[in-house]
CSV table of C-alpha atoms in Angstrom, one decimal:
chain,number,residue,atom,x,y,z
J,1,UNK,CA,-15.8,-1.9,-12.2
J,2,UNK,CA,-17.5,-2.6,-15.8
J,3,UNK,CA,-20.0,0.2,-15.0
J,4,UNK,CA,-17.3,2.4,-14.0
J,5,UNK,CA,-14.9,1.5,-16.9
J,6,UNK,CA,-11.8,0.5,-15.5
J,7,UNK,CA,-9.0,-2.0,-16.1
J,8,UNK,CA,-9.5,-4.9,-14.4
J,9,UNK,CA,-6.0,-4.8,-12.4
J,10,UNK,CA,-5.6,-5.7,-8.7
J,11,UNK,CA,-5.5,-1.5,-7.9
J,12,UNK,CA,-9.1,-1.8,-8.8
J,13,UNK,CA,-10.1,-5.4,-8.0
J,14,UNK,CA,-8.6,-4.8,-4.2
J,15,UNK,CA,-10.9,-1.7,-4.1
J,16,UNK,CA,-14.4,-2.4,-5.1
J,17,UNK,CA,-16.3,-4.3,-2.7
J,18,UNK,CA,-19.5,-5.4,-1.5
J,19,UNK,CA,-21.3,-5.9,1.7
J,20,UNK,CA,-24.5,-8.3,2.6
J,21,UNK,CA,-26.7,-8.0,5.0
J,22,UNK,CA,-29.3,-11.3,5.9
J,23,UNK,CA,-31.9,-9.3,7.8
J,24,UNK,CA,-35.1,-10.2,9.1
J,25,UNK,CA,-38.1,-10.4,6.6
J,26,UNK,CA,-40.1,-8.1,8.7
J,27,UNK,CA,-36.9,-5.5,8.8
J,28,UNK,CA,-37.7,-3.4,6.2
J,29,UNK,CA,-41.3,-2.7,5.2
J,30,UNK,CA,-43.5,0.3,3.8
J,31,UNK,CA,-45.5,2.4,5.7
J,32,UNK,CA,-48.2,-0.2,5.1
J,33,UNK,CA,-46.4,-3.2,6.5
J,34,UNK,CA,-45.5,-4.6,3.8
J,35,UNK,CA,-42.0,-6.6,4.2
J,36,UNK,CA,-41.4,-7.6,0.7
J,37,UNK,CA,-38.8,-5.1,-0.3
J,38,UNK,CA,-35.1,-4.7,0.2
J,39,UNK,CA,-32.3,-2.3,-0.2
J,40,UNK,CA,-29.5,-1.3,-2.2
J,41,UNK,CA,-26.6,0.8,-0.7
J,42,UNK,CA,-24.1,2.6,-2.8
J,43,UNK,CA,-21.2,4.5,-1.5
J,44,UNK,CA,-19.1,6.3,-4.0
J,45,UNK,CA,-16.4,8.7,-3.6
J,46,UNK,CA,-17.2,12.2,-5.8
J,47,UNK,CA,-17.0,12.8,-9.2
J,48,UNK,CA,-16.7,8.8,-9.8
J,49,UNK,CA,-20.0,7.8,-11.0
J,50,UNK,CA,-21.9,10.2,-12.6
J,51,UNK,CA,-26.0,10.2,-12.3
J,52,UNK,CA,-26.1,7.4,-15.2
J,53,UNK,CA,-23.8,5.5,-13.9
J,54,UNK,CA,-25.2,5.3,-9.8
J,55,UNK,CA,-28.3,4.3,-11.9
J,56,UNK,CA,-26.7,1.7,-13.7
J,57,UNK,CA,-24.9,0.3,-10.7
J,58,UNK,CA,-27.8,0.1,-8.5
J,59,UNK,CA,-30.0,-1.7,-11.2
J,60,UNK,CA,-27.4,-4.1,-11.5
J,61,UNK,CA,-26.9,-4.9,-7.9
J,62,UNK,CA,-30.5,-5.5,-8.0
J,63,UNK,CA,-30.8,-7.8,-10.7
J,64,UNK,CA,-27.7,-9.8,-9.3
J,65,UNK,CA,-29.8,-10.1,-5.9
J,66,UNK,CA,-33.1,-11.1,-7.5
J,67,UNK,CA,-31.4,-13.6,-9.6
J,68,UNK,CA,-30.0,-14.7,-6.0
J,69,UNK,CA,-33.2,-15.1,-4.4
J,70,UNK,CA,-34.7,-16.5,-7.4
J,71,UNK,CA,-37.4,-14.0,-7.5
J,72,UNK,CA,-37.1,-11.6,-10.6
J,73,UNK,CA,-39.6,-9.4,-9.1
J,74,UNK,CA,-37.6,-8.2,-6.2
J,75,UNK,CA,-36.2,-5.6,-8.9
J,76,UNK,CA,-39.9,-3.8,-8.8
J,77,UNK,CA,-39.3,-3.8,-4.8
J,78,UNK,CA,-36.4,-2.3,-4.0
J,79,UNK,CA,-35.1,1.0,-2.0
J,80,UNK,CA,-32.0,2.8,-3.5
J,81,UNK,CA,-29.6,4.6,-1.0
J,82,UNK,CA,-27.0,6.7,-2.9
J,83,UNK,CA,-24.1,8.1,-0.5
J,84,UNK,CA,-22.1,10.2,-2.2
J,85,UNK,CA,-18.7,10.7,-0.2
J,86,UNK,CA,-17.1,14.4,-1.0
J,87,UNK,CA,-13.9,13.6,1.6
J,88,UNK,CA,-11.5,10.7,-0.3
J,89,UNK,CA,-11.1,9.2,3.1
J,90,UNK,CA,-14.5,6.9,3.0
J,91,UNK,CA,-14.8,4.7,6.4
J,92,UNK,CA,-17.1,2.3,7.5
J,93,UNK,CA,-18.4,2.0,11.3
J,94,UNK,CA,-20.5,-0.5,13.2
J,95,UNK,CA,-23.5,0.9,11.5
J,96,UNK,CA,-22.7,0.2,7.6
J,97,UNK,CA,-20.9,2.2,5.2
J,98,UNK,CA,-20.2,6.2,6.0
J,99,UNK,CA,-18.5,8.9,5.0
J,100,UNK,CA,-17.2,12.0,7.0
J,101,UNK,CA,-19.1,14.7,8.1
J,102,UNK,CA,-19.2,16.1,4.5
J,103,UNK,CA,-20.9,13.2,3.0
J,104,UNK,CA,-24.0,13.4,1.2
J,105,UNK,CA,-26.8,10.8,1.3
J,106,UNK,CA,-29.8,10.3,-0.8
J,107,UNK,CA,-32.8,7.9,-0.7
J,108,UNK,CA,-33.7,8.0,-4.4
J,109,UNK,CA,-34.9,5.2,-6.6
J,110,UNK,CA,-32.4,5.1,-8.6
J,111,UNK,CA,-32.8,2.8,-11.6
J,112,UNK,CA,-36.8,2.3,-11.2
């Protein structure tokens, strides 16, 4: 919401949320092995956060879980995954946040 710039008022504190996931060390690693790294989703409907602002959001998801795990060097190891939803009606299935068919995903690293 403070990224985005909007009132805080319960049409927009009702609508922003955020989903963890506790996954196994080993469940996300490099092509080398190495487990140390994590990853930030962010699903946006289109036209609401321009390139800046998906790069400011993801940075500070990142800093929020690194101050969590106590380890300020997790914001070095992290995978950004930018969903940009071009259909208003966003869903989420079994599998983590989606969008319909006309949804665009990107694995960028953003804020790096």
């Amino acid at each position: 919401m403070a990224v985005e710039g909007v009132p805080s008022i319960p049409m927009f504190r009702k609508n922003t949320a955020a989903l963890v996931h506790d996954l196994p060390a080993t469940a996300l690693a490099n092509v080398d092995g190495d487990s140390t790294y994590f990853r930030v989703q962010l699903l946006s409907n289109a036209g609401v956060l321009d390139r800046e602002k998906r790069i400011a959001v993801v940075r500070k998801l990142t800093e929020l879980i690194a101050a969590a795990d106590g380890d300020p060097s997790l914001t070095e190891r992290r995978a950004a995954c930018v969903h940009i939803c071009h259909d208003a009606r966003m869903r989420v299935n079994s599998s983590g946040a989606s969008c319909p068919s006309r949804s665009r995903g990107s694995t960028r690293g953003y804020g790096r």
